[in-house]
Amino acid sequence: MLWDIFCNVIDNHGDIGVCWRLAAELARRGEDVRLRVDDASALAWMAPAGAPRVQVLPWASEPGPGDVVVEAFGCELPTAFQALIAAKPRRPVWINLEYLTAESFSQRSHGLPSPVMSGPASGLVKRFFYPGFVAGTGGLIREEDLARRQASFDAQAWLAAMGISRANETLVSLFCYEPSALPQLIEQLASTPTRLLVTAGRATAAVRAVLGEASVRGGLSVHYLPLMPQTEFDHLLWAGDVNFVRGEDSLVRALWAGKPFVWQLYPQHDEAHHAKLDAFLDWLNAPSQWREFHRAWNGIMPALPAIEPLRWAGAAHRARDALLAQDDLVAQLLCFVRQPAKMSSFGS
């Protein structure tokens, strides 16, 4: 089938990251994809080689829709494109790909119809597709060759190729916004031999705001990384002992890495991210100390508890095993759009 994925870039590491992984994996499974994005600049470093069968187009109505149209994260399609959907004799399947959450409404809402109430596509129906962690949701993006690539990964060789010489120290990767608890974390890490691998962009700026130009504090050595393609970011997570991640895409990649991790959610003014975090930690069955660390890292508690990755590792492994036992998002999405009953109801 021919897919049109619309992506409105708000956080160029997050929304475009998810959309690119989705497009590339659909293409690897034999689909043709047009990724329509209002700002594709991040793909120059995120996916510099592109992907066969994926075409990157500007945010525009032409060319008209193919067989499946995906609105990523509630972005609204151009009015002219909606008119083209309505004008097609065989209307495309129209999907609203939602944000990832462990909250219970994702199960209740997954697959439900969403009637279009106004505009040139008024009277048509799109359907909610909710990624998720449990049965009854759409699952998580997972490449078919992920397990093979992880099994053949050589962490020491990768670190050496990155110019990182690892001694007898804990390896921590940091991908974050600007957490208020960052100074506390740096002081903790400085108390034992630790190498902190800091991703480019906001994480680098946040660490430098604490350390200035210094790259060593106590037992802590800091290594600043360049912008990394998605495959290299996966390697970073596979090499680390503890991974700090932010947003949606990197959380999923941290789960697949199977290592202890800490997730920073995008902060919302109404504090809706607090309930979202608690729902995720409930699903994760996180030990109480890991839960407290997450809450402090996300600004809900003032004091950061001690980082104890050895106590977190068991729950991280169990979460990965549970997710591997489920169908991945792309497999479920392909099945979802091919169901005759759903296909016939989309244009009704």
Coordinates of C-alpha atoms in Angstrom, one line a residue:
M1 CA 0.0 0.0 0.0
L2 CA 0.9 3.7 -0.3
W3 CA 1.0 5.5 3.0
D4 CA 1.0 9.2 3.8
I5 CA 2.3 10.1 7.2
F6 CA 1.9 13.7 8.3
C7 CA 4.2 15.0 11.0
N8 CA 4.1 18.4 12.6
V9 CA 7.5 19.0 14.2
I10 CA 7.3 20.4 17.8
D11 CA 10.3 18.5 19.3
N12 CA 12.6 17.4 16.5
H13 CA 14.0 14.5 18.5
G14 CA 10.5 13.2 19.4
D15 CA 7.8 13.5 16.9
I16 CA 10.0 13.3 13.8
G17 CA 11.9 10.5 15.4
V18 CA 8.8 8.4 15.9
C19 CA 7.5 9.2 12.5
W20 CA 10.8 8.3 10.8
R21 CA 11.0 5.0 12.6
L22 CA 7.4 4.2 11.6
A23 CA 8.0 5.1 8.0
A24 CA 11.3 3.2 7.7
E25 CA 9.9 0.1 9.3
L26 CA 6.7 0.1 7.1
A27 CA 9.0 0.4 4.1
R28 CA 11.2 -2.5 5.3
R29 CA 8.0 -4.6 5.4
G30 CA 7.2 -3.8 1.7
E31 CA 5.1 -0.7 2.0
D32 CA 5.6 2.6 0.1
V33 CA 5.7 5.7 2.4
R34 CA 5.5 9.4 1.9
L35 CA 6.5 11.2 5.0
R36 CA 5.0 14.7 4.9
V37 CA 6.7 17.0 7.4
D38 CA 6.8 20.7 8.0
D39 CA 10.4 20.7 9.1
A40 CA 12.6 17.8 7.8
S41 CA 15.9 19.4 8.8
A42 CA 16.5 16.9 11.7
L43 CA 16.5 14.0 9.3
A44 CA 19.9 15.2 7.9
W45 CA 21.6 13.8 11.1
M46 CA 18.9 11.5 12.3
A47 CA 18.6 9.4 9.2
P48 CA 21.3 10.7 6.8
A49 CA 21.1 7.6 4.5
G50 CA 17.3 7.9 4.1
A51 CA 15.5 4.6 3.5
P52 CA 14.4 2.8 0.4
R53 CA 10.7 3.2 -0.4
V54 CA 10.4 6.3 1.9
Q55 CA 10.0 9.7 0.2
V56 CA 10.2 12.8 2.3
L57 CA 7.8 15.5 1.2
P58 CA 6.9 19.0 2.5
W59 CA 3.7 19.6 4.4
A60 CA 1.4 20.0 1.4
S61 CA -1.8 18.7 -0.2
E62 CA -0.2 17.4 -3.4
P63 CA 0.3 14.7 -4.4
G64 CA -3.1 13.4 -3.3
P65 CA -3.7 10.6 -0.8
G66 CA -2.6 7.0 -1.3
D67 CA -4.2 4.0 0.5
V68 CA -3.6 5.0 4.1
V69 CA -3.3 8.4 5.8
V70 CA -1.7 8.8 9.2
E71 CA -2.1 11.9 11.3
A72 CA 0.8 11.7 13.9
F73 CA 0.1 13.0 17.4
G74 CA -3.2 14.8 16.5
C75 CA -1.8 17.1 13.8
E76 CA -4.6 18.4 11.6
L77 CA -4.3 17.6 7.9
P78 CA -4.2 20.5 5.4
T79 CA -7.8 21.4 4.4
A80 CA -7.0 20.9 0.7
F81 CA -5.7 17.4 1.5
Q82 CA -8.9 16.6 3.4
A83 CA -10.9 17.6 0.3
L84 CA -8.8 15.2 -1.8
I85 CA -9.6 12.4 0.7
A86 CA -13.3 13.1 0.4
A87 CA -13.1 13.2 -3.4
K88 CA -11.5 9.8 -3.9
P89 CA -13.9 7.1 -5.1
R90 CA -12.1 4.6 -2.8
R91 CA -11.3 6.6 0.3
P92 CA -8.0 5.9 2.1
V93 CA -7.9 4.5 5.6
W94 CA -7.5 7.5 7.9
I95 CA -5.6 6.9 11.2
N96 CA -5.0 9.3 14.1
L97 CA -1.8 7.9 15.6
E98 CA -1.9 9.1 19.3
Y99 CA 0.8 9.7 21.9
L100 CA 2.2 6.8 23.9
T101 CA 0.7 6.4 27.4
A102 CA 0.2 3.6 30.0
E103 CA -3.0 5.3 31.2
S104 CA -6.1 3.1 31.0
F105 CA -7.9 5.3 28.4
S106 CA -5.5 4.1 25.8
Q107 CA -7.1 0.6 25.9
R108 CA -10.6 2.0 25.9
S109 CA -9.9 4.4 23.0
H110 CA -7.7 2.2 20.8
G111 CA -9.4 1.6 17.5
L112 CA -12.5 3.8 18.2
P113 CA -14.0 5.9 15.4
S114 CA -13.5 9.6 15.3
P115 CA -16.1 11.3 13.1
V116 CA -14.9 14.4 11.2
M117 CA -17.4 17.0 12.2
S118 CA -16.5 20.0 9.9
G119 CA -14.5 21.0 6.9
P120 CA -14.4 19.3 3.4
A121 CA -14.1 15.8 4.9
S122 CA -17.1 16.3 7.2
G123 CA -19.0 13.0 7.6
L124 CA -15.9 10.8 7.1
V125 CA -14.4 8.8 9.9
K126 CA -10.9 8.3 11.1
R127 CA -9.8 5.9 13.8
F128 CA -7.7 6.3 16.9
F129 CA -4.6 4.1 17.1
Y130 CA -2.9 4.1 20.5
P131 CA 0.6 2.8 21.0
G132 CA 0.9 1.1 24.3
F133 CA 2.5 -1.4 26.7
V134 CA -0.3 -3.9 27.1
A135 CA -2.7 -6.1 25.1
G136 CA -5.6 -4.1 23.7
T137 CA -3.3 -1.2 22.5
G138 CA -1.3 -0.8 19.4
G139 CA 2.1 -1.9 20.9
L140 CA 5.5 -0.3 20.3
I141 CA 7.6 0.2 17.2
R142 CA 10.1 -2.6 17.0
E143 CA 12.2 -3.5 14.0
E144 CA 12.1 -7.1 12.9
D145 CA 15.9 -7.4 13.0
L146 CA 16.3 -5.7 16.4
A147 CA 17.1 -8.9 18.4
R148 CA 19.7 -9.9 15.8
R149 CA 21.4 -6.5 15.8
Q150 CA 21.5 -6.4 19.6
A151 CA 23.0 -9.9 19.8
S152 CA 25.8 -8.9 17.5
F153 CA 26.6 -5.6 19.1
D154 CA 30.1 -5.1 20.5
A155 CA 29.9 -2.3 23.1
Q156 CA 33.7 -2.0 23.6
A157 CA 34.3 -1.7 19.9
W158 CA 31.6 0.9 19.5
L159 CA 32.9 2.9 22.4
A160 CA 36.4 2.8 20.9
A161 CA 35.1 4.0 17.6
M162 CA 33.5 6.9 19.4
G163 CA 36.8 7.8 21.0
I164 CA 35.7 6.7 24.4
S165 CA 38.1 4.7 26.5
R166 CA 36.2 3.1 29.4
A167 CA 38.0 2.2 32.6
N168 CA 36.5 0.6 35.6
E169 CA 33.6 2.9 35.8
T170 CA 29.8 3.1 35.5
L171 CA 28.7 4.3 32.0
V172 CA 25.7 6.6 32.1
S173 CA 24.0 8.2 29.1
L174 CA 22.1 11.4 29.4
F175 CA 19.3 12.6 27.0
C176 CA 17.2 15.1 28.9
Y177 CA 15.5 18.5 28.9
E178 CA 16.6 20.7 31.9
P179 CA 15.7 18.8 35.0
S180 CA 15.9 20.7 38.2
A181 CA 17.5 17.7 39.9
L182 CA 20.4 17.7 37.4
P183 CA 22.9 19.3 39.9
Q184 CA 22.0 16.6 42.5
L185 CA 22.6 13.9 39.9
I186 CA 26.0 15.2 39.0
E187 CA 27.0 15.3 42.6
Q188 CA 25.9 11.7 43.1
L189 CA 27.7 10.5 40.0
A190 CA 30.9 12.3 41.1
S191 CA 31.0 10.2 44.3
T192 CA 32.1 7.1 42.4
P193 CA 34.0 6.4 39.1
T194 CA 31.5 7.3 36.4
R195 CA 31.6 8.3 32.8
L196 CA 28.7 10.5 31.7
L197 CA 27.9 10.4 27.9
V198 CA 25.9 13.6 27.2
T199 CA 23.8 13.8 24.0
A200 CA 24.0 17.0 21.8
G201 CA 21.5 19.8 22.2
R202 CA 19.6 20.6 25.4
A203 CA 21.3 17.9 27.5
T204 CA 24.7 19.3 26.7
A205 CA 23.6 22.9 27.5
A206 CA 22.0 21.7 30.8
V207 CA 25.2 19.9 31.9
R208 CA 27.4 22.8 30.9
A209 CA 25.2 25.2 32.9
V210 CA 26.1 23.1 36.0
L211 CA 29.7 22.3 35.3
G212 CA 30.8 25.2 33.1
E213 CA 33.7 24.1 30.9
A214 CA 34.9 21.5 33.3
S215 CA 34.8 17.9 32.1
V216 CA 35.8 16.3 35.4
R217 CA 34.3 16.5 38.9
G218 CA 35.4 14.0 41.5
G219 CA 35.0 10.6 40.1
L220 CA 32.9 11.9 37.2
S221 CA 34.2 12.3 33.7
V222 CA 32.0 13.9 31.1
H223 CA 32.0 13.1 27.4
Y224 CA 29.9 15.3 25.1
L225 CA 28.5 13.5 22.0
P226 CA 27.7 14.8 18.6
L227 CA 24.3 14.6 17.0
M228 CA 23.7 10.9 16.3
P229 CA 21.7 8.9 13.8
Q230 CA 18.9 6.8 15.2
T231 CA 21.0 3.6 14.8
E232 CA 23.9 5.1 16.8
F233 CA 21.5 6.3 19.5
D234 CA 20.4 2.7 19.9
H235 CA 24.1 1.7 20.2
L236 CA 24.5 4.3 22.9
L237 CA 21.7 2.8 25.0
W238 CA 23.0 -0.7 24.4
A239 CA 26.5 0.3 25.6
G240 CA 25.3 2.2 28.8
D241 CA 24.8 0.8 32.3
V242 CA 22.1 3.4 33.0
N243 CA 20.3 5.4 30.4
F244 CA 18.5 8.7 31.1
V245 CA 15.9 9.4 28.3
R246 CA 13.2 11.9 27.6
G247 CA 10.0 11.9 25.6
E248 CA 8.5 9.0 23.7
D249 CA 10.9 7.7 21.1
S250 CA 13.9 7.3 23.4
L251 CA 11.8 5.7 26.1
V252 CA 10.8 3.0 23.7
R253 CA 14.4 2.5 22.7
A254 CA 15.5 2.4 26.4
L255 CA 12.9 -0.4 27.0
W256 CA 14.3 -2.4 24.1
A257 CA 17.8 -1.9 25.4
G258 CA 16.8 -3.8 28.5
K259 CA 19.0 -1.7 30.8
P260 CA 18.1 0.3 33.9
F261 CA 16.8 3.7 32.8
V262 CA 15.2 6.9 34.0
W263 CA 12.5 8.6 31.9
Q264 CA 11.9 12.4 31.8
L265 CA 8.4 13.3 30.5
Y266 CA 7.7 16.4 28.6
P267 CA 6.4 18.8 31.3
Q268 CA 2.8 20.0 30.9
H269 CA 1.4 23.1 32.6
D270 CA -1.6 21.3 34.0
E271 CA 0.7 18.6 35.4
A272 CA -1.0 15.9 33.4
H273 CA 2.4 14.3 33.0
H274 CA 2.4 13.3 36.7
A275 CA -0.5 10.9 36.1
K276 CA 1.1 9.7 33.0
L277 CA 4.3 8.9 34.8
D278 CA 2.5 7.1 37.7
A279 CA 0.6 5.0 35.2
F280 CA 3.9 4.0 33.5
L281 CA 5.6 3.2 36.8
D282 CA 2.6 1.1 37.8
W283 CA 2.9 -0.9 34.5
L284 CA 6.6 -1.2 35.0
N285 CA 6.1 -2.6 38.5
A286 CA 8.9 -0.3 39.5
P287 CA 10.5 -0.9 42.9
S288 CA 9.7 2.0 45.3
Q289 CA 13.1 3.5 45.2
W290 CA 13.1 3.5 41.3
R291 CA 9.6 5.1 41.5
E292 CA 10.9 7.8 43.9
F293 CA 13.9 8.5 41.6
H294 CA 11.6 9.0 38.6
R295 CA 9.3 11.3 40.6
A296 CA 12.2 13.5 41.7
W297 CA 13.8 13.5 38.2
N298 CA 10.5 14.8 36.9
G299 CA 10.2 17.6 39.5
I300 CA 7.4 16.0 41.6
M301 CA 9.7 15.5 44.7
P302 CA 12.5 17.8 45.8
A303 CA 15.2 15.4 46.7
L304 CA 16.8 12.9 44.4
P305 CA 17.3 9.5 46.0
A306 CA 20.4 7.5 45.5
I307 CA 20.8 6.0 42.0
E308 CA 20.7 2.2 42.4
P309 CA 20.7 0.6 38.9
L310 CA 21.3 -2.9 40.2
R311 CA 18.0 -2.7 42.1
W312 CA 16.2 -1.5 38.9
A313 CA 17.7 -4.1 36.5
G314 CA 15.2 -6.9 37.2
A315 CA 12.1 -4.8 36.5
A316 CA 13.8 -3.5 33.3
H317 CA 14.5 -7.0 32.1
R318 CA 11.0 -8.2 32.9
A319 CA 9.4 -5.2 31.1
R320 CA 11.4 -5.9 28.0
D321 CA 10.5 -9.6 28.0
A322 CA 6.8 -8.8 28.4
L323 CA 7.0 -6.3 25.4
L324 CA 8.8 -8.8 23.2
A325 CA 6.0 -11.3 23.8
Q326 CA 3.5 -8.8 22.2
D327 CA 3.0 -7.9 18.5
D328 CA 4.9 -4.8 17.5
L329 CA 3.2 -1.6 16.5
V330 CA 3.9 -1.9 12.7
A331 CA 2.6 -5.5 12.6
Q332 CA -0.6 -4.4 14.4
L333 CA -1.0 -1.3 12.3
L334 CA -0.8 -3.4 9.1
C335 CA -3.3 -5.8 10.4
F336 CA -5.6 -3.0 11.6
V337 CA -5.8 -1.3 8.2
R338 CA -6.3 -4.5 6.3
Q339 CA -9.3 -5.7 8.2
P340 CA -12.2 -5.7 5.7
A341 CA -14.8 -4.7 8.3
K342 CA -12.7 -1.7 9.4
M343 CA -11.7 -0.8 5.8
S344 CA -15.4 -0.6 4.7
S345 CA -16.3 1.6 7.7
F346 CA -13.7 4.3 7.3
G347 CA -15.4 6.3 4.6
S348 CA -18.9 5.9 6.0

